[in-house]
Amino acid sequence: MNIAEWVLLSTIRIETNVPGGVSTGTGFFFSFLYDENTKTSVPTIVTNKHVIKNAITGKLRFSLQDSEGTPLKGEYVDLIIDNFEKRWIMHPDNEVDLCILPIAYIHREIEKSKKNLYYTTLSMKDIPDTMEISNTLSRIEDVTIVGYPDGIWDSYNNMPIVRKGITATSLQLDFENKPRFLVDAAIYGGSSGSPVYIFNQGSYSLFNGGVAFGDRLRLVGIIYAVAQHTVDGDIKIIDVPTNKMPKAITQIPNNLGVAIHSRKLKEFEKILEERIGNH
């Protein structure tokens, strides 16, 4: 599998039934608490809190592979999950719009049919640390955003939509002193929870002006909001909508998305350690 295929298999479409209709958002696969000795980890799906807020049921579509690891094209399993919102673990900071869904039990259920889930997963090693961000990444980086804008996807192949943009504020800074940054990219409803990658194939520029050869994939953020201005001139940052409910105030997108710094995912590890320790 090449790096581009890996990126395409890293996300999952989240469809929820909420009071008043159906909403869609984006999740991506992330493994926590990797143990080098046992080669085990805690598999999860990551998305925004507002994606699953008030969800009565949730629908997740997983691609499948056979016992030999061969992907089964056009085959998938749709899981309808009750009490959907309550199954997610919320980030402890109310201002950080992130949550995770442990999916080990889903793996076990699918394996009973002699098949396996087919996806790629991120982990802490894919998140750049402070030194890498300061000394390697440019103050202006090209970014790749993967997800399901307006709920659009390739439903037969269970594949997401890929979009490109650039960082509109530096990854080295916290925009307005909060753990977030801006991207210059078209962000639409359904993009909530999309991973923001620095994704390079073949070669890429270094912070010092040099060039490195090879592939690079770094998870730098998670989309959660958009900057918009109203017809009366006010600028607001609002959650990316998950449905197409009419707005009382006309809001005009300005192609600025807001992403949470990926480092905030690290704070889920302590929560998972405590939960595992209590079982």
Short mmCIF file of N, CA and C in Angstrom, two decimals, residues 85-230:
data_model
loop_
_atom_site.label_atom_id
_atom_site.label_comp_id
_atom_site.label_asym_id
_atom_site.label_seq_id
_atom_site.Cartn_x
_atom_site.Cartn_y
_atom_site.Cartn_z
N GLU A 85 -24.44 8.84 21.15
CA GLU A 85 -23.67 9.90 21.83
C GLU A 85 -23.04 9.39 23.12
N LYS A 86 -23.76 8.55 23.86
CA LYS A 86 -23.28 8.10 25.17
C LYS A 86 -22.11 7.13 25.08
N ARG A 87 -21.85 6.59 23.91
CA ARG A 87 -20.77 5.61 23.75
C ARG A 87 -19.40 6.27 23.57
N TRP A 88 -19.40 7.57 23.34
CA TRP A 88 -18.14 8.27 23.07
C TRP A 88 -17.51 8.79 24.35
N ILE A 89 -16.20 8.86 24.36
CA ILE A 89 -15.44 9.44 25.48
C ILE A 89 -15.09 10.87 25.10
N MET A 90 -15.52 11.81 25.92
CA MET A 90 -15.33 13.23 25.62
C MET A 90 -13.96 13.72 26.11
N HIS A 91 -13.38 14.62 25.35
CA HIS A 91 -12.15 15.26 25.82
C HIS A 91 -12.46 16.00 27.12
N PRO A 92 -11.57 15.91 28.12
CA PRO A 92 -11.88 16.52 29.42
C PRO A 92 -12.00 18.03 29.42
N ASP A 93 -11.42 18.70 28.43
CA ASP A 93 -11.51 20.15 28.33
C ASP A 93 -12.76 20.51 27.53
N ASN A 94 -13.68 21.23 28.14
CA ASN A 94 -14.93 21.57 27.47
C ASN A 94 -14.71 22.41 26.22
N GLU A 95 -13.57 23.10 26.14
CA GLU A 95 -13.31 23.95 24.99
C GLU A 95 -12.61 23.20 23.85
N VAL A 96 -12.28 21.94 24.06
CA VAL A 96 -11.64 21.12 23.02
C VAL A 96 -12.69 20.20 22.43
N ASP A 97 -13.05 20.45 21.19
CA ASP A 97 -14.16 19.75 20.54
C ASP A 97 -13.69 18.43 19.93
N LEU A 98 -13.33 17.49 20.82
CA LEU A 98 -12.87 16.17 20.39
C LEU A 98 -13.50 15.09 21.25
N CYS A 99 -13.71 13.93 20.65
CA CYS A 99 -14.17 12.76 21.39
C CYS A 99 -13.70 11.51 20.66
N ILE A 100 -13.69 10.37 21.35
CA ILE A 100 -13.23 9.12 20.75
C ILE A 100 -14.22 7.99 21.04
N LEU A 101 -14.27 7.05 20.13
CA LEU A 101 -15.11 5.86 20.27
C LEU A 101 -14.23 4.62 20.21
N PRO A 102 -14.03 3.89 21.31
CA PRO A 102 -13.28 2.63 21.25
C PRO A 102 -14.02 1.61 20.38
N ILE A 103 -13.30 0.91 19.52
CA ILE A 103 -13.96 0.00 18.56
C ILE A 103 -13.45 -1.43 18.63
N ALA A 104 -12.77 -1.81 19.71
CA ALA A 104 -12.28 -3.19 19.82
C ALA A 104 -13.44 -4.17 19.74
N TYR A 105 -14.58 -3.83 20.35
CA TYR A 105 -15.73 -4.75 20.35
C TYR A 105 -16.28 -4.92 18.94
N ILE A 106 -16.17 -3.89 18.09
CA ILE A 106 -16.62 -4.01 16.71
C ILE A 106 -15.73 -4.99 15.95
N HIS A 107 -14.44 -4.91 16.19
CA HIS A 107 -13.52 -5.87 15.59
C HIS A 107 -13.91 -7.30 15.94
N ARG A 108 -14.19 -7.53 17.21
CA ARG A 108 -14.52 -8.89 17.66
C ARG A 108 -15.78 -9.41 16.99
N GLU A 109 -16.78 -8.55 16.84
CA GLU A 109 -18.03 -8.97 16.22
C GLU A 109 -17.83 -9.32 14.74
N ILE A 110 -17.05 -8.50 14.03
CA ILE A 110 -16.82 -8.74 12.60
C ILE A 110 -16.00 -10.01 12.40
N GLU A 111 -15.04 -10.25 13.26
CA GLU A 111 -14.18 -11.42 13.12
C GLU A 111 -14.94 -12.74 13.24
N LYS A 112 -16.11 -12.70 13.87
CA LYS A 112 -16.93 -13.92 13.98
C LYS A 112 -17.39 -14.40 12.61
N SER A 113 -17.44 -13.48 11.62
CA SER A 113 -17.85 -13.84 10.27
C SER A 113 -16.68 -14.20 9.38
N LYS A 114 -15.49 -14.38 9.99
CA LYS A 114 -14.26 -14.74 9.26
C LYS A 114 -13.78 -13.61 8.35
N LYS A 115 -14.18 -12.40 8.66
CA LYS A 115 -13.70 -11.24 7.92
C LYS A 115 -13.11 -10.26 8.91
N ASN A 116 -12.43 -9.24 8.38
CA ASN A 116 -11.80 -8.24 9.22
C ASN A 116 -12.08 -6.85 8.67
N LEU A 117 -12.05 -5.86 9.55
CA LEU A 117 -12.20 -4.49 9.11
C LEU A 117 -10.97 -4.08 8.32
N TYR A 118 -11.19 -3.22 7.32
CA TYR A 118 -10.10 -2.80 6.44
C TYR A 118 -9.97 -1.29 6.50
N TYR A 119 -8.97 -0.83 7.23
CA TYR A 119 -8.71 0.60 7.34
C TYR A 119 -7.27 0.80 7.78
N THR A 120 -6.81 2.04 7.71
CA THR A 120 -5.49 2.38 8.24
C THR A 120 -5.66 3.26 9.47
N THR A 121 -4.74 3.15 10.38
CA THR A 121 -4.90 3.87 11.64
C THR A 121 -3.68 4.72 11.96
N LEU A 122 -3.95 5.87 12.51
CA LEU A 122 -2.90 6.77 12.99
C LEU A 122 -2.57 6.42 14.44
N SER A 123 -1.45 6.95 14.91
CA SER A 123 -1.07 6.78 16.30
C SER A 123 -0.22 7.98 16.71
N MET A 124 0.24 7.98 17.93
CA MET A 124 1.00 9.11 18.44
C MET A 124 2.27 9.39 17.63
N LYS A 125 2.82 8.37 17.01
CA LYS A 125 4.04 8.58 16.21
C LYS A 125 3.78 9.44 14.98
N ASP A 126 2.51 9.60 14.60
CA ASP A 126 2.17 10.41 13.43
C ASP A 126 1.94 11.88 13.77
N ILE A 127 1.99 12.20 15.06
CA ILE A 127 1.80 13.58 15.50
C ILE A 127 3.17 14.23 15.72
N PRO A 128 3.48 15.33 15.05
CA PRO A 128 4.78 15.97 15.24
C PRO A 128 4.92 16.55 16.64
N ASP A 129 6.08 16.36 17.24
CA ASP A 129 6.30 16.94 18.56
C ASP A 129 6.73 18.39 18.43
N THR A 130 6.92 19.04 19.57
CA THR A 130 7.25 20.47 19.58
C THR A 130 8.52 20.77 18.81
N MET A 131 9.53 19.92 18.96
CA MET A 131 10.79 20.15 18.28
C MET A 131 10.65 20.03 16.77
N GLU A 132 9.90 19.03 16.31
CA GLU A 132 9.69 18.87 14.87
C GLU A 132 8.92 20.06 14.30
N ILE A 133 7.90 20.49 15.01
CA ILE A 133 7.10 21.62 14.54
C ILE A 133 7.97 22.88 14.45
N SER A 134 8.83 23.09 15.44
CA SER A 134 9.65 24.31 15.49
C SER A 134 10.78 24.28 14.48
N ASN A 135 11.41 23.11 14.30
CA ASN A 135 12.65 23.04 13.55
C ASN A 135 12.54 22.43 12.16
N THR A 136 11.40 21.83 11.86
CA THR A 136 11.27 21.14 10.57
C THR A 136 10.15 21.70 9.71
N LEU A 137 9.01 22.00 10.32
CA LEU A 137 7.85 22.44 9.55
C LEU A 137 7.94 23.92 9.22
N SER A 138 7.50 24.26 8.02
CA SER A 138 7.50 25.65 7.58
C SER A 138 6.39 26.43 8.28
N ARG A 139 6.55 27.74 8.31
CA ARG A 139 5.48 28.60 8.85
C ARG A 139 4.28 28.63 7.93
N ILE A 140 4.45 28.24 6.68
CA ILE A 140 3.33 28.09 5.73
C ILE A 140 3.49 26.72 5.08
N GLU A 141 2.55 25.82 5.36
CA GLU A 141 2.62 24.45 4.85
C GLU A 141 1.40 24.13 4.00
N ASP A 142 1.60 23.36 2.93
CA ASP A 142 0.47 22.78 2.22
C ASP A 142 -0.17 21.71 3.10
N VAL A 143 -1.49 21.66 3.11
CA VAL A 143 -2.19 20.66 3.91
C VAL A 143 -3.20 19.91 3.05
N THR A 144 -3.46 18.68 3.45
CA THR A 144 -4.45 17.81 2.80
C THR A 144 -5.52 17.49 3.82
N ILE A 145 -6.78 17.69 3.45
CA ILE A 145 -7.91 17.48 4.35
C ILE A 145 -8.79 16.38 3.76
N VAL A 146 -9.05 15.35 4.55
CA VAL A 146 -9.77 14.17 4.06
C VAL A 146 -11.07 14.03 4.83
N GLY A 147 -12.18 13.88 4.12
CA GLY A 147 -13.45 13.74 4.82
C GLY A 147 -14.64 13.66 3.88
N TYR A 148 -15.78 14.14 4.36
CA TYR A 148 -17.05 13.94 3.66
C TYR A 148 -17.82 15.27 3.61
N PRO A 149 -17.31 16.26 2.87
CA PRO A 149 -17.98 17.57 2.80
C PRO A 149 -19.38 17.45 2.24
N ASP A 150 -20.33 18.05 2.94
CA ASP A 150 -21.74 17.94 2.58
C ASP A 150 -22.21 16.49 2.50
N GLY A 151 -21.50 15.61 3.21
CA GLY A 151 -21.86 14.19 3.22
C GLY A 151 -21.47 13.45 1.95
N ILE A 152 -20.75 14.12 1.03
CA ILE A 152 -20.39 13.51 -0.27
C ILE A 152 -19.32 12.45 -0.08
N TRP A 153 -19.49 11.32 -0.77
CA TRP A 153 -18.51 10.24 -0.70
C TRP A 153 -18.72 9.30 -1.87
N ASP A 154 -17.79 8.39 -2.06
CA ASP A 154 -17.94 7.30 -3.01
C ASP A 154 -18.52 6.13 -2.22
N SER A 155 -19.83 6.01 -2.19
CA SER A 155 -20.49 5.04 -1.32
C SER A 155 -20.18 3.60 -1.71
N TYR A 156 -20.01 3.34 -3.00
CA TYR A 156 -19.73 1.96 -3.43
C TYR A 156 -18.36 1.50 -2.94
N ASN A 157 -17.36 2.35 -3.14
CA ASN A 157 -16.00 2.00 -2.71
C ASN A 157 -15.69 2.44 -1.28
N ASN A 158 -16.67 3.10 -0.65
CA ASN A 158 -16.51 3.58 0.73
C ASN A 158 -15.26 4.44 0.86
N MET A 159 -15.17 5.45 0.00
CA MET A 159 -14.00 6.32 -0.03
C MET A 159 -14.38 7.78 0.22
N PRO A 160 -13.50 8.53 0.86
CA PRO A 160 -13.75 9.93 1.19
C PRO A 160 -13.41 10.87 0.04
N ILE A 161 -13.57 12.15 0.31
CA ILE A 161 -13.19 13.23 -0.60
C ILE A 161 -11.92 13.89 -0.06
N VAL A 162 -10.99 14.18 -0.95
CA VAL A 162 -9.71 14.79 -0.55
C VAL A 162 -9.66 16.22 -1.05
N ARG A 163 -9.25 17.14 -0.18
CA ARG A 163 -9.14 18.55 -0.56
C ARG A 163 -7.77 19.07 -0.14
N LYS A 164 -7.33 20.11 -0.83
CA LYS A 164 -6.03 20.72 -0.54
C LYS A 164 -6.20 22.15 -0.04
N GLY A 165 -5.20 22.62 0.69
CA GLY A 165 -5.19 23.99 1.16
C GLY A 165 -3.81 24.32 1.71
N ILE A 166 -3.73 25.42 2.42
CA ILE A 166 -2.49 25.79 3.10
C ILE A 166 -2.82 26.23 4.52
N THR A 167 -1.80 26.22 5.37
CA THR A 167 -2.01 26.77 6.71
C THR A 167 -2.15 28.29 6.58
N ALA A 168 -3.20 28.81 7.19
CA ALA A 168 -3.43 30.26 7.14
C ALA A 168 -2.83 30.96 8.35
N THR A 169 -2.58 30.22 9.41
CA THR A 169 -1.80 30.69 10.54
C THR A 169 -0.75 29.62 10.85
N SER A 170 0.31 30.00 11.50
CA SER A 170 1.45 29.09 11.70
C SER A 170 1.11 27.96 12.66
N LEU A 171 1.60 26.78 12.33
CA LEU A 171 1.46 25.63 13.22
C LEU A 171 2.26 25.82 14.50
N GLN A 172 3.23 26.72 14.46
CA GLN A 172 4.07 26.97 15.63
C GLN A 172 3.36 27.83 16.68
N LEU A 173 2.19 28.35 16.33
CA LEU A 173 1.46 29.24 17.23
C LEU A 173 0.08 28.68 17.55
N ASP A 174 -0.47 29.10 18.68
CA ASP A 174 -1.87 28.83 19.03
C ASP A 174 -2.69 30.05 18.67
N PHE A 175 -3.57 29.92 17.69
CA PHE A 175 -4.37 31.04 17.22
C PHE A 175 -5.24 31.59 18.36
N GLU A 176 -5.11 32.87 18.62
CA GLU A 176 -5.85 33.55 19.69
C GLU A 176 -5.64 32.86 21.05
N ASN A 177 -4.43 32.31 21.22
CA ASN A 177 -4.02 31.68 22.48
C ASN A 177 -4.89 30.48 22.85
N LYS A 178 -5.44 29.81 21.85
CA LYS A 178 -6.17 28.56 22.04
C LYS A 178 -5.51 27.49 21.17
N PRO A 179 -5.64 26.19 21.52
CA PRO A 179 -4.92 25.14 20.79
C PRO A 179 -5.52 24.87 19.41
N ARG A 180 -5.40 25.84 18.52
CA ARG A 180 -6.01 25.73 17.20
C ARG A 180 -5.22 26.57 16.20
N PHE A 181 -5.47 26.33 14.92
CA PHE A 181 -4.87 27.11 13.84
C PHE A 181 -5.87 27.18 12.70
N LEU A 182 -5.61 28.07 11.75
CA LEU A 182 -6.51 28.24 10.62
C LEU A 182 -5.91 27.62 9.37
N VAL A 183 -6.79 27.12 8.50
CA VAL A 183 -6.37 26.63 7.19
C VAL A 183 -7.16 27.37 6.11
N ASP A 184 -6.47 27.68 5.03
CA ASP A 184 -7.11 28.29 3.88
C ASP A 184 -7.57 27.17 2.97
N ALA A 185 -8.84 26.76 3.13
CA ALA A 185 -9.41 25.65 2.37
C ALA A 185 -10.92 25.75 2.46
N ALA A 186 -11.59 25.22 1.46
CA ALA A 186 -13.06 25.23 1.46
C ALA A 186 -13.55 24.15 2.41
N ILE A 187 -14.24 24.56 3.48
CA ILE A 187 -14.74 23.64 4.49
C ILE A 187 -16.26 23.71 4.51
N TYR A 188 -16.90 22.58 4.30
CA TYR A 188 -18.36 22.53 4.24
C TYR A 188 -18.89 21.59 5.31
N GLY A 189 -20.22 21.65 5.51
CA GLY A 189 -20.86 20.74 6.44
C GLY A 189 -20.50 19.30 6.12
N GLY A 190 -20.24 18.50 7.15
CA GLY A 190 -19.79 17.13 6.95
C GLY A 190 -18.29 16.99 7.09
N SER A 191 -17.57 18.13 7.05
CA SER A 191 -16.11 18.11 7.18
C SER A 191 -15.67 18.09 8.65
N SER A 192 -16.60 18.28 9.57
CA SER A 192 -16.24 18.24 10.99
C SER A 192 -15.57 16.92 11.32
N GLY A 193 -14.44 16.98 11.99
CA GLY A 193 -13.71 15.77 12.36
C GLY A 193 -12.68 15.33 11.35
N SER A 194 -12.56 16.05 10.24
CA SER A 194 -11.60 15.66 9.20
C SER A 194 -10.16 15.83 9.68
N PRO A 195 -9.30 14.82 9.45
CA PRO A 195 -7.88 15.00 9.76
C PRO A 195 -7.23 15.98 8.80
N VAL A 196 -6.34 16.78 9.32
CA VAL A 196 -5.55 17.71 8.52
C VAL A 196 -4.12 17.16 8.47
N TYR A 197 -3.70 16.78 7.28
CA TYR A 197 -2.39 16.17 7.10
C TYR A 197 -1.41 17.12 6.41
N ILE A 198 -0.15 17.01 6.77
CA ILE A 198 0.92 17.41 5.88
C ILE A 198 1.30 16.14 5.13
N PHE A 199 1.07 16.14 3.83
CA PHE A 199 1.17 14.93 3.03
C PHE A 199 2.03 15.21 1.80
N ASN A 200 3.19 14.59 1.74
CA ASN A 200 4.11 14.78 0.62
C ASN A 200 4.55 13.44 0.06
N GLN A 201 4.63 13.36 -1.26
CA GLN A 201 5.13 12.17 -1.94
C GLN A 201 6.38 12.52 -2.73
N GLY A 202 7.41 11.73 -2.57
CA GLY A 202 8.63 11.90 -3.36
C GLY A 202 9.64 12.83 -2.76
N SER A 203 9.23 14.06 -2.41
CA SER A 203 10.14 15.03 -1.81
C SER A 203 9.33 16.13 -1.15
N TYR A 204 10.00 16.91 -0.32
CA TYR A 204 9.34 18.03 0.33
C TYR A 204 10.38 19.02 0.82
N SER A 205 9.94 20.27 0.97
CA SER A 205 10.83 21.34 1.40
C SER A 205 10.98 21.32 2.91
N LEU A 206 12.16 21.69 3.37
CA LEU A 206 12.43 21.77 4.79
C LEU A 206 12.39 23.22 5.26
N PHE A 207 12.26 23.38 6.55
CA PHE A 207 12.17 24.71 7.15
C PHE A 207 13.37 25.58 6.80
N ASN A 208 14.57 24.98 6.70
CA ASN A 208 15.79 25.74 6.45
C ASN A 208 16.06 26.00 4.97
N GLY A 209 15.10 25.63 4.12
CA GLY A 209 15.25 25.87 2.69
C GLY A 209 15.77 24.68 1.92
N GLY A 210 16.17 23.62 2.62
CA GLY A 210 16.64 22.41 1.95
C GLY A 210 15.48 21.55 1.44
N VAL A 211 15.84 20.45 0.81
CA VAL A 211 14.84 19.53 0.28
C VAL A 211 15.15 18.13 0.80
N ALA A 212 14.12 17.43 1.26
CA ALA A 212 14.26 16.04 1.69
C ALA A 212 13.57 15.16 0.66
N PHE A 213 14.12 13.98 0.45
CA PHE A 213 13.54 13.04 -0.50
C PHE A 213 12.86 11.89 0.25
N GLY A 214 11.70 11.51 -0.26
CA GLY A 214 10.91 10.48 0.40
C GLY A 214 9.50 10.98 0.63
N ASP A 215 8.71 10.17 1.30
CA ASP A 215 7.33 10.52 1.61
C ASP A 215 7.24 11.08 3.04
N ARG A 216 6.22 11.90 3.26
CA ARG A 216 6.00 12.44 4.60
C ARG A 216 4.51 12.51 4.86
N LEU A 217 4.09 12.04 6.03
CA LEU A 217 2.70 12.14 6.45
C LEU A 217 2.67 12.47 7.93
N ARG A 218 2.14 13.64 8.26
CA ARG A 218 2.05 14.08 9.64
C ARG A 218 0.64 14.57 9.91
N LEU A 219 0.07 14.11 11.00
CA LEU A 219 -1.25 14.58 11.43
C LEU A 219 -1.04 15.84 12.26
N VAL A 220 -1.48 16.98 11.73
CA VAL A 220 -1.25 18.24 12.43
C VAL A 220 -2.52 18.82 13.06
N GLY A 221 -3.69 18.36 12.63
CA GLY A 221 -4.89 18.94 13.21
C GLY A 221 -6.16 18.19 12.87
N ILE A 222 -7.26 18.66 13.46
CA ILE A 222 -8.59 18.10 13.24
C ILE A 222 -9.54 19.27 13.02
N ILE A 223 -10.23 19.29 11.88
CA ILE A 223 -11.18 20.37 11.57
C ILE A 223 -12.36 20.33 12.54
N TYR A 224 -12.76 21.52 13.04
CA TYR A 224 -13.96 21.55 13.88
C TYR A 224 -14.84 22.77 13.62
N ALA A 225 -14.32 23.79 12.99
CA ALA A 225 -15.10 25.02 12.85
C ALA A 225 -14.71 25.76 11.58
N VAL A 226 -15.50 26.77 11.25
CA VAL A 226 -15.21 27.64 10.11
C VAL A 226 -15.33 29.10 10.56
N ALA A 227 -14.56 29.94 9.92
CA ALA A 227 -14.70 31.38 10.14
C ALA A 227 -15.67 31.92 9.09
N GLN A 228 -16.67 32.65 9.54
CA GLN A 228 -17.67 33.20 8.62
C GLN A 228 -17.96 34.64 9.00
N HIS A 229 -18.47 35.40 8.02
CA HIS A 229 -18.94 36.73 8.36
C HIS A 229 -20.40 36.86 7.95
N THR A 230 -21.14 37.61 8.76
CA THR A 230 -22.55 37.82 8.49
C THR A 230 -22.71 39.02 7.56
#
